[in-house]
CSV table of C-alpha atoms in Angstrom, one decimal:
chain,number,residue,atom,x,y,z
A,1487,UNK,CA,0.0,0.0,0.0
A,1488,UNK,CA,1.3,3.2,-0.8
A,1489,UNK,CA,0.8,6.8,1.0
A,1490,UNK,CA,-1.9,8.0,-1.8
A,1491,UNK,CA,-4.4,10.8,-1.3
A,1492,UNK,CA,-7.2,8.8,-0.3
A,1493,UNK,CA,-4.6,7.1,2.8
A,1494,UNK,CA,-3.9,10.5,3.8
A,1495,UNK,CA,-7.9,12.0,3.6
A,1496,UNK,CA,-8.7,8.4,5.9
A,1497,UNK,CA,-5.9,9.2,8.2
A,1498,UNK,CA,-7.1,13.0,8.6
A,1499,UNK,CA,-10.6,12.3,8.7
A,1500,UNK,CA,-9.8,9.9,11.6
A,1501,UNK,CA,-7.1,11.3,13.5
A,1502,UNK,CA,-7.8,15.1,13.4
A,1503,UNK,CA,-10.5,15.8,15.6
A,1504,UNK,CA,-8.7,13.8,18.7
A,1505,UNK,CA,-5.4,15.5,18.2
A,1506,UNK,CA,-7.1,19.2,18.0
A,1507,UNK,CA,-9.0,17.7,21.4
A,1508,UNK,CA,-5.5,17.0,23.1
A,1509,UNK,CA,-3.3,19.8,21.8
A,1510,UNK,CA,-6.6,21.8,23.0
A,1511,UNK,CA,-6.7,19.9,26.0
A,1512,UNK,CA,-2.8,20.9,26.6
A,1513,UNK,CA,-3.6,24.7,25.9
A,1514,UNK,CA,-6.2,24.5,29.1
A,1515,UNK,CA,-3.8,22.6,31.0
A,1516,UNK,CA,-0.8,25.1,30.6
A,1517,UNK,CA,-3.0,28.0,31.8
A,1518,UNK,CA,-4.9,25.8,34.7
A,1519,UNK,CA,-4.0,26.7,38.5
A,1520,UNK,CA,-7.0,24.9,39.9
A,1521,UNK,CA,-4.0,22.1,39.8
A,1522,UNK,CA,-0.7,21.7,41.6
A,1523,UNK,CA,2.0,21.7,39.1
A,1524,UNK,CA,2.7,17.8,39.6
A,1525,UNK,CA,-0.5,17.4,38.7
A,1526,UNK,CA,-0.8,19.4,35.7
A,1527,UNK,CA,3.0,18.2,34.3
A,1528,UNK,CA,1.4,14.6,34.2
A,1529,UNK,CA,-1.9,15.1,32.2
A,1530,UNK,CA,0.8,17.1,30.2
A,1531,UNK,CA,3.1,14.1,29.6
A,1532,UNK,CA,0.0,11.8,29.4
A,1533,UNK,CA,-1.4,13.9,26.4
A,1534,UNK,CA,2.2,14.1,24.9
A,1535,UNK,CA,2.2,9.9,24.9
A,1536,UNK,CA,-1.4,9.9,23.3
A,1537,UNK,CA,0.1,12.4,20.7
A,1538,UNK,CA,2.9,10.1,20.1
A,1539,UNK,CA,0.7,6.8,20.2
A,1540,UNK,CA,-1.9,8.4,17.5
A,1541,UNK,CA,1.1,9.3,15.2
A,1542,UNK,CA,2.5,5.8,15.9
A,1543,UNK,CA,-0.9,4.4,14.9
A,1544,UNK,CA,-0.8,6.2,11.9
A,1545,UNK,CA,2.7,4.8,10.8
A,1546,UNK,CA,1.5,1.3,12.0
A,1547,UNK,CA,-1.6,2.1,9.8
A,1548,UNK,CA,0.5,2.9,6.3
A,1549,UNK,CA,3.6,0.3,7.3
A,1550,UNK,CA,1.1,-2.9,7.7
A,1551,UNK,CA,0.1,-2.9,4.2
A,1552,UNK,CA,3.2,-2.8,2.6
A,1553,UNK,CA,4.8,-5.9,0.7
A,1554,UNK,CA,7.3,-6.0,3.2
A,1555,UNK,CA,8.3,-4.7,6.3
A,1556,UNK,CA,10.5,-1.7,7.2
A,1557,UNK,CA,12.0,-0.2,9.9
A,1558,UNK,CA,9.2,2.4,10.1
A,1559,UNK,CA,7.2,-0.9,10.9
A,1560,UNK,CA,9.4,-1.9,13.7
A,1561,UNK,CA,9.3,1.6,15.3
A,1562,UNK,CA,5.4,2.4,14.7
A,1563,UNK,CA,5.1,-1.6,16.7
A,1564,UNK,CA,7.5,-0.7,19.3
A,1565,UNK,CA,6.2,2.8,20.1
A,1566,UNK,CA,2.9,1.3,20.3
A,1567,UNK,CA,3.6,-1.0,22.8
A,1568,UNK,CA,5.7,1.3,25.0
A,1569,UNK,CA,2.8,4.3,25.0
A,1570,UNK,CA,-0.1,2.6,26.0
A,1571,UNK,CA,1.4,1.3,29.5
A,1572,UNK,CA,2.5,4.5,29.8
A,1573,UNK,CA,-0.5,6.6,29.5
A,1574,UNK,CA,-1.5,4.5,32.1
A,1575,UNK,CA,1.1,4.9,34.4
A,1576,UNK,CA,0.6,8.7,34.5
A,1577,UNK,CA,-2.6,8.3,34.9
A,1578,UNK,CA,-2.2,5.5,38.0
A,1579,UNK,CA,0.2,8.4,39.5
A,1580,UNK,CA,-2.8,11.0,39.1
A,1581,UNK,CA,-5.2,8.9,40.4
A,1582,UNK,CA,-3.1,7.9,43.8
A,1583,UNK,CA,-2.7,11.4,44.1
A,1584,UNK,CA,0.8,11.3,44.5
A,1585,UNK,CA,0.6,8.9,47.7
A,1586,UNK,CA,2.4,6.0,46.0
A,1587,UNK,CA,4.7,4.8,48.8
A,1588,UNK,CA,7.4,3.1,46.5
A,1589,UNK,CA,7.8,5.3,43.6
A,1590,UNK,CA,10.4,3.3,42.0
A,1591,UNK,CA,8.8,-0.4,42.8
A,1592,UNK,CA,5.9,1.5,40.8
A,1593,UNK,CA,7.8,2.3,37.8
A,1594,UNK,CA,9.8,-1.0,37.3
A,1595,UNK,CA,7.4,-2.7,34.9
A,1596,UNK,CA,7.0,0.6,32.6
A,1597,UNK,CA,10.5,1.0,32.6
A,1598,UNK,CA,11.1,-2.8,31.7
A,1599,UNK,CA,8.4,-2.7,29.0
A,1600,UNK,CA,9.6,0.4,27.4
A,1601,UNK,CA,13.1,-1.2,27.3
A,1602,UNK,CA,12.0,-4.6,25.8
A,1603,UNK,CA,9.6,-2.2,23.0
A,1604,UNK,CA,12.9,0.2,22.3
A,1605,UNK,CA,14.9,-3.2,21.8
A,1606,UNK,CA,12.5,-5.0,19.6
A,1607,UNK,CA,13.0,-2.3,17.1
A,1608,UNK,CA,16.8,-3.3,16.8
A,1609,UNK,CA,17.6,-6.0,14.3
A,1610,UNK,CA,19.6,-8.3,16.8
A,1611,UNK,CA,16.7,-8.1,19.2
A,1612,UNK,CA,13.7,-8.8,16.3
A,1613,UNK,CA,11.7,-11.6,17.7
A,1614,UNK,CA,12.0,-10.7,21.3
A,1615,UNK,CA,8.5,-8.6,21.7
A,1616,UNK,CA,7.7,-8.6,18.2
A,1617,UNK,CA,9.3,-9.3,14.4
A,1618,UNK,CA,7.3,-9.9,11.0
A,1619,UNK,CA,7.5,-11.9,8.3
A,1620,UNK,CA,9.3,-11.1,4.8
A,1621,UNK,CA,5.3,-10.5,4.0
A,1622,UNK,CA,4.8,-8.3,6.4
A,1623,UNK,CA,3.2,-10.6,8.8
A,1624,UNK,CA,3.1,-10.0,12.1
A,1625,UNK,CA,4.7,-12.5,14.9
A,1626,UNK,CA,4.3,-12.1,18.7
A,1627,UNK,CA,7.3,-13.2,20.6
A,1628,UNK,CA,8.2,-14.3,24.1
A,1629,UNK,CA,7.7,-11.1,25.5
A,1630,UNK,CA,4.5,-10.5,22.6
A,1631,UNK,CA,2.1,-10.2,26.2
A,1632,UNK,CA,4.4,-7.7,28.0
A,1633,UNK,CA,2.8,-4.5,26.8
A,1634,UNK,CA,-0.9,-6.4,27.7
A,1635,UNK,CA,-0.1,-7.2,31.5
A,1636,UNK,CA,2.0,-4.5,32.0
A,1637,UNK,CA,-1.1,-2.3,30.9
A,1638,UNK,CA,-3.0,-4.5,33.1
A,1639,UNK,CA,-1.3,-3.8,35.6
A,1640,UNK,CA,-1.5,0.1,36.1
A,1641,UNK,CA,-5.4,-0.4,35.1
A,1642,UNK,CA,-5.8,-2.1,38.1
A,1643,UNK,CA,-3.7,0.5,40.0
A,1644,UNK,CA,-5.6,2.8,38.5
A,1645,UNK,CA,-9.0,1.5,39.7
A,1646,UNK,CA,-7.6,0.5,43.1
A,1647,UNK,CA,-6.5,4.2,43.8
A,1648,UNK,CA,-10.2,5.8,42.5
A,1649,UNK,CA,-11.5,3.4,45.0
A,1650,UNK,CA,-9.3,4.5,47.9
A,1651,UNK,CA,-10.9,8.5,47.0
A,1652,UNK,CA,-14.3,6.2,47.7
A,1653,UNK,CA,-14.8,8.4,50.9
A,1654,UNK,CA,-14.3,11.6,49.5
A,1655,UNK,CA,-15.5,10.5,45.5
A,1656,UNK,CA,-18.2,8.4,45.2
A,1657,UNK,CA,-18.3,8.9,41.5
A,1658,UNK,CA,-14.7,8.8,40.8
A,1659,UNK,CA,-14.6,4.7,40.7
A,1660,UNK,CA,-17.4,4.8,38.6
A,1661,UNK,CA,-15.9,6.6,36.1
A,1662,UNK,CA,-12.3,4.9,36.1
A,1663,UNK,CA,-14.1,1.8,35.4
A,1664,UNK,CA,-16.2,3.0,32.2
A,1665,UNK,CA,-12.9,4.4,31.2
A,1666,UNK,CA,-11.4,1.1,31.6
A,1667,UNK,CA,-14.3,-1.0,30.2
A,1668,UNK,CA,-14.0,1.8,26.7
A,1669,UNK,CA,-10.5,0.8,27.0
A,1670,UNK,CA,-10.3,-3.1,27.2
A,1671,UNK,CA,-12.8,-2.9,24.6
A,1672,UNK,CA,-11.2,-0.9,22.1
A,1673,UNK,CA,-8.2,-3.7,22.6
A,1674,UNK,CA,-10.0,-6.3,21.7
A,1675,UNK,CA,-11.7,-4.7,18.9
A,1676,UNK,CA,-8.1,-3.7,17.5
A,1677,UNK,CA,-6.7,-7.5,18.5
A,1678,UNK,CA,-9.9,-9.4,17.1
A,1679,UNK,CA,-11.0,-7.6,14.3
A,1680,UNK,CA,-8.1,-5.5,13.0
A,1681,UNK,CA,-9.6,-1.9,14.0
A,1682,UNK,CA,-7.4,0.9,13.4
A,1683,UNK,CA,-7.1,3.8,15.6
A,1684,UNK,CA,-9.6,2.8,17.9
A,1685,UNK,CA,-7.7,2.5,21.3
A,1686,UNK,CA,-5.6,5.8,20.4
A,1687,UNK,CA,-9.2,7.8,20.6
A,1688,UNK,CA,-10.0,5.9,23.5
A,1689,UNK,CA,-7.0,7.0,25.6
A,1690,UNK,CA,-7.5,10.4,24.3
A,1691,UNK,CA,-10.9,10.4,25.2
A,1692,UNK,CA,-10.6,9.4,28.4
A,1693,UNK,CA,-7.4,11.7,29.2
A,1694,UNK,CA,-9.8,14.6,28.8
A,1695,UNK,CA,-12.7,13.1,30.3
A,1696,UNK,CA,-10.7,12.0,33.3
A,1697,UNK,CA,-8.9,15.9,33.8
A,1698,UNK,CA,-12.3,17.5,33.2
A,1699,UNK,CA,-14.1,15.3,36.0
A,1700,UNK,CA,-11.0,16.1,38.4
A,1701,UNK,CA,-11.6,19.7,37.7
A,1702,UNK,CA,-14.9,19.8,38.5
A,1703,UNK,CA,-14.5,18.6,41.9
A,1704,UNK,CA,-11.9,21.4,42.4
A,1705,UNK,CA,-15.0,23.2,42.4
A,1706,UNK,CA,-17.3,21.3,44.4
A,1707,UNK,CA,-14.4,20.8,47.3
A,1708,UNK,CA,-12.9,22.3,49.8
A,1709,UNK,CA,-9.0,21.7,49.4
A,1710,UNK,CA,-7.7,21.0,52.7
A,1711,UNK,CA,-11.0,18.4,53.7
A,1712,UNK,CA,-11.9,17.5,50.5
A,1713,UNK,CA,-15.5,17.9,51.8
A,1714,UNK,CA,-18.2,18.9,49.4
A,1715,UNK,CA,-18.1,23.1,49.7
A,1716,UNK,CA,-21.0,25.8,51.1
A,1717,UNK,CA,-22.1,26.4,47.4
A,1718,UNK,CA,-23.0,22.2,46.3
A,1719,UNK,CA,-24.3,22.3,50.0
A,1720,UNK,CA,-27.3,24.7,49.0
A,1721,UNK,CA,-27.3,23.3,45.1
A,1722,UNK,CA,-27.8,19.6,46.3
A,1723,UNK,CA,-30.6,20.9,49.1
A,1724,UNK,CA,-32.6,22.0,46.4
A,1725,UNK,CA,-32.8,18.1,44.9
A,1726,UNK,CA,-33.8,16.9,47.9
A,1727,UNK,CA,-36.5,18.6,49.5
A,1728,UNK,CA,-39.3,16.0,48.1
A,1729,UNK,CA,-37.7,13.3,50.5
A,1730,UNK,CA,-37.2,13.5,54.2
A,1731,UNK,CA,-33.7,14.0,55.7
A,1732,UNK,CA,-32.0,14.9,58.7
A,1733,UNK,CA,-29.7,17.6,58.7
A,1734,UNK,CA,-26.5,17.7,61.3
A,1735,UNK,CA,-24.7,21.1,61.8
A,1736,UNK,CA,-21.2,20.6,63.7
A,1737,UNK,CA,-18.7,23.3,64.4
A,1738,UNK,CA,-15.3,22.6,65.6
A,1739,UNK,CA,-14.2,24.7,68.9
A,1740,UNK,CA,-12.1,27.3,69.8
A,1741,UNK,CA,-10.2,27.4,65.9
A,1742,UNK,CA,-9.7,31.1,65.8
A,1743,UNK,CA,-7.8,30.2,69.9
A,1744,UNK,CA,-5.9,27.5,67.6
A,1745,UNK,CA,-5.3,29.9,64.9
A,1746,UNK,CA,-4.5,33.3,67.1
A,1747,UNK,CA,-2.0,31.2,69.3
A,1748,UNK,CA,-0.6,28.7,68.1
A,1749,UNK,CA,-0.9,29.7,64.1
A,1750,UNK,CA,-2.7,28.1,61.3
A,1751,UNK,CA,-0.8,25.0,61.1
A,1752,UNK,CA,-2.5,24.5,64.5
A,1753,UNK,CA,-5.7,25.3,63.1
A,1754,UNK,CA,-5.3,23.5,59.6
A,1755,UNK,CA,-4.4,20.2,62.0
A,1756,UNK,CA,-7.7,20.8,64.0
A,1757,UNK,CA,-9.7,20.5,61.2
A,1758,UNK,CA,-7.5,18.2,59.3
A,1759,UNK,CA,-8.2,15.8,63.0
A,1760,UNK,CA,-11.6,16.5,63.2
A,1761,UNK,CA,-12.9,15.8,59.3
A,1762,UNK,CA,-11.0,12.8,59.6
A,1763,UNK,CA,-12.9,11.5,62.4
A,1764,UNK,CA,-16.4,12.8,60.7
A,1765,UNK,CA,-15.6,10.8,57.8
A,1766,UNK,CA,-14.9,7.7,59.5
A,1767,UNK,CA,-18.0,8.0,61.5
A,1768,UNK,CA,-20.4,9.7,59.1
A,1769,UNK,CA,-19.3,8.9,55.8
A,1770,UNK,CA,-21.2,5.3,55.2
A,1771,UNK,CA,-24.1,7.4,56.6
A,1772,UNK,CA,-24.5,10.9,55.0
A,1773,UNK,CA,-22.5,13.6,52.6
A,1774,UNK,CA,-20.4,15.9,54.3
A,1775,UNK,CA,-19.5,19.4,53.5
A,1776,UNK,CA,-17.6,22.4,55.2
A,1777,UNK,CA,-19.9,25.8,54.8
A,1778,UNK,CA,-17.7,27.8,56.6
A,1779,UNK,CA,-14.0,27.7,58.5
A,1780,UNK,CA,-14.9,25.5,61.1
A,1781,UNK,CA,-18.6,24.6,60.2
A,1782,UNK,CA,-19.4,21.3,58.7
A,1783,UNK,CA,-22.8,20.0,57.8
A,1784,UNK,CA,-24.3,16.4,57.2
A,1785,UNK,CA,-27.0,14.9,55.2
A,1786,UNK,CA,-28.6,11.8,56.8
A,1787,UNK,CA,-31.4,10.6,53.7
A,1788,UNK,CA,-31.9,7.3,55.1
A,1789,UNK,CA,-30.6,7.3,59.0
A,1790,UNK,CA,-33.5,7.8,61.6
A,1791,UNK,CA,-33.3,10.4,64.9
A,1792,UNK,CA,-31.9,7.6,67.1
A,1793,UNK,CA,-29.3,6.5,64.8
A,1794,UNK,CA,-28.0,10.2,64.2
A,1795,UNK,CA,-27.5,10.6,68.0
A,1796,UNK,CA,-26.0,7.5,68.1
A,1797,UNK,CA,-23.1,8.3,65.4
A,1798,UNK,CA,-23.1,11.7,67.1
A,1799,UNK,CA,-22.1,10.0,70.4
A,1800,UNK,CA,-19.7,8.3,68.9
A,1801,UNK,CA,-17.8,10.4,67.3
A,1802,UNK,CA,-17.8,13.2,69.6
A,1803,UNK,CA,-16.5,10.4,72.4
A,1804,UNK,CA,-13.8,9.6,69.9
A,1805,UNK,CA,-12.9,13.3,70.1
A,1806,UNK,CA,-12.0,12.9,73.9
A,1807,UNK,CA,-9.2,10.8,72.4
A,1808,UNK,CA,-7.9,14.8,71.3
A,1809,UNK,CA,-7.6,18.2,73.1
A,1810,UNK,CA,-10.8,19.1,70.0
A,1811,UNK,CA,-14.7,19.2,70.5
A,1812,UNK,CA,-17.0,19.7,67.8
A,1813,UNK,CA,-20.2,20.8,68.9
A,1814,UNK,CA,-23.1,19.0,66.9
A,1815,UNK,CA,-27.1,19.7,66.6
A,1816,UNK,CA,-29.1,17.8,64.3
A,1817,UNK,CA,-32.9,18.3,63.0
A,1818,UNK,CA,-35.4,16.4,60.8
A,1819,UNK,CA,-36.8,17.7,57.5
A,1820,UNK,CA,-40.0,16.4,56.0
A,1821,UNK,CA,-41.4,17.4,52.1
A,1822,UNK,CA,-43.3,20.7,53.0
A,1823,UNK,CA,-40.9,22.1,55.9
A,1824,UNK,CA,-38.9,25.4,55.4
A,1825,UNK,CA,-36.0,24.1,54.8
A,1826,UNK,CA,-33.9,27.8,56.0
A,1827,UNK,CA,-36.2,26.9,59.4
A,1828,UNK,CA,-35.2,23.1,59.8
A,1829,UNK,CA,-31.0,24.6,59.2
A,1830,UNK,CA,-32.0,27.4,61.6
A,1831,UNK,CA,-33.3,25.0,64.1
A,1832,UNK,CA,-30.0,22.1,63.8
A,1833,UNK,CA,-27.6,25.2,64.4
A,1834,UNK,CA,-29.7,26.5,67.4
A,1835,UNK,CA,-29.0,22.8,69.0
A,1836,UNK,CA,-25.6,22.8,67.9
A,1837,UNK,CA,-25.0,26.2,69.7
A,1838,UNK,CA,-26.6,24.5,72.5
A,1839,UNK,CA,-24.5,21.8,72.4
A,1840,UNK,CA,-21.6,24.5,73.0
A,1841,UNK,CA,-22.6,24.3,76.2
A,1842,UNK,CA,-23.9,21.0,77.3
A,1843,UNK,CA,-19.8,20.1,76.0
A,1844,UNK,CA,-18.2,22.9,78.1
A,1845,UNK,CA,-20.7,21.0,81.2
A,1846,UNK,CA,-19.5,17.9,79.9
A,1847,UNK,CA,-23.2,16.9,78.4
A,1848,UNK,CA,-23.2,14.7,75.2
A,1849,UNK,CA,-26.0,16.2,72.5
């Protein structure tokens, strides 16, 4: 097959639109401060192996239909089966939130796959990943899987992290795995049927799927909790009103004391202590959000009265455990309520509860 006019119209008509997504993806990115730079420098390097893999694809594309292969076959194979594990790994690093213990450990199999790819190329190593026949048939080697587990491998990661953000992300799993499940099956379309391109636009699709969703809940979330913020607070109340609920209003103690003498890395601990605590004693139970410096809010849709006090009492007595107190007040909406009453009437308890904790009363 030669490079005609009609090979170069398919390869525009099916490459263009994804790389003007990812070079306009990497414009955003390069003017984006909602991210830390970490952050931000590996979506880059994510979008800049997707911009290699589509042009790799594209080689692959002309190469395989050649009488016989060249080394622009070799490279386009081998700079496949480097990029795709390492899209991957960028985007296990983004997902873990840079929380990955063992760095290094982490980046062993990448490093090792890129290695075995780069070496393929060369003609005393054809055979070892990859080689092709004098027609220009393809032949997996020994290592012909690498690329696959290794791939595998961070998708896993990848999933495994989104799930650890569970607490703070409920949707974040969910859309790691439809990411996946578009990825997998754009494999096995291009392994089983001999579709071109197809896993390329899926990686690019789901690199700016996957930054937009992340930038989103830079919106939603406070930074320091990651709690829902003040604005979602009242946007989500407005959803909910045909369904009873219980509201809980806490407020953390003394912070401005915290702030004023001991500075705010004193009062960033505080609340850093206390959120902690709320989300392992509320989280399984209701959504939590910070509306204010040190006022936090809960939304109980399926817990009854009894069983907010009792969470309540719990995690206020795990509190004794710290020189903090968060004083809590709770109260009951049903469809029809004034809903500015019902958070009027949890924040008078709460402020009541001030004192019942300074008297050493529970709620």
């Amino acid at each position: 097959m030669e490079f005609t006019f009609t090979t170069a119209r398919l390869l525009i008509q099916t490459e263009f639109a994804p790389l003007v997504s990812i070079f306009v993806l990497m414009a955003f990115i390069k003017t984006n401060v909602s991210f830390s730079d970490s952050t931000n420098r590996s979506f880059l390097l994510a979008c800049g192996a997707a911009i290699l893999l589509t042009c790799s694809d594209s080689m692959r594309f002309i190469t395989a239909h050649m009488d016989h292969p060249t080394i622009y076959r070799y490279i386009s194979a081998g700079a496949g089966y480097a990029l795709r594990p390492l899209i991957l790994f960028r985007l296990t690093i983004i997902s873990s939130r840079y929380k990955i213990r063992n760095k290094f450990l982490m980046a062993i199999p990448i490093v090792f796959c890129t290695f075995i790819s780069i070496l393929s190329i060369f003609p005393f190593a054809h055979g070892l990943m990859f080689s092709f026949s004098d027609d220009n048939k393809f032949v997996r080697g020994p290592f012909g899987y690498l690329s696959h587990i290794v791939s595998l491998f961070y998708a896993f990661q990848v999933v495994y992290y989104s799930l650890k953000n569970f607490m703070y992300n409920k949707f974040e799993p969910v859309i790691v795995i439809i990411m996946e499940i578009a990825a997998f099956t754009a494999t096995f379309m291009e392994n089983r049927y001999k579709y071109d391109f197809v896993l390329s636009q899926v990686m690019i699709s789901s690199i700016i799927f996957y930054y937009f969703f992340l930038l989103t809940q830079t919106f939603k979330r406070d930074t320091l909790t990651h709690f829902l913020n003040r604005r979602i607070f009242y946007l989500e109340l407005k959803h909910l009103l045909k369904d009873p609920f219980i509201i809980l209003s806490m407020d953390l103690n003394n912070l401005k004391v915290f702030n004023d003498t001991q500075g705010h890395a004193a009062g960033d601990k505080a609340i850093i202590t206390v959120t902690t605590e709320m989300t392992r004693t509320f989280s399984k139970y209701a959504t939590l959000y910070r509306t204010g410096g040190d006022e936090f809010m809960a939304i109980f849709k399926k817990s009854s009265i009894s069983e907010v006090v009792n969470l309540v009492s719990v995690f206020q007595k795990n509190l004794e455990k710290t020189e903090y107190q968060v004083a809590c007040g709770y109260a009951s909406y049903t469809p029809g309520d004034d809903i500015d009453k019902i958070i009027s009437l949890s924040d008078e308890r709460m402020y009541e509860n001030k004192v019942n904790l300074k008297q050493n009363k529970n709620i």
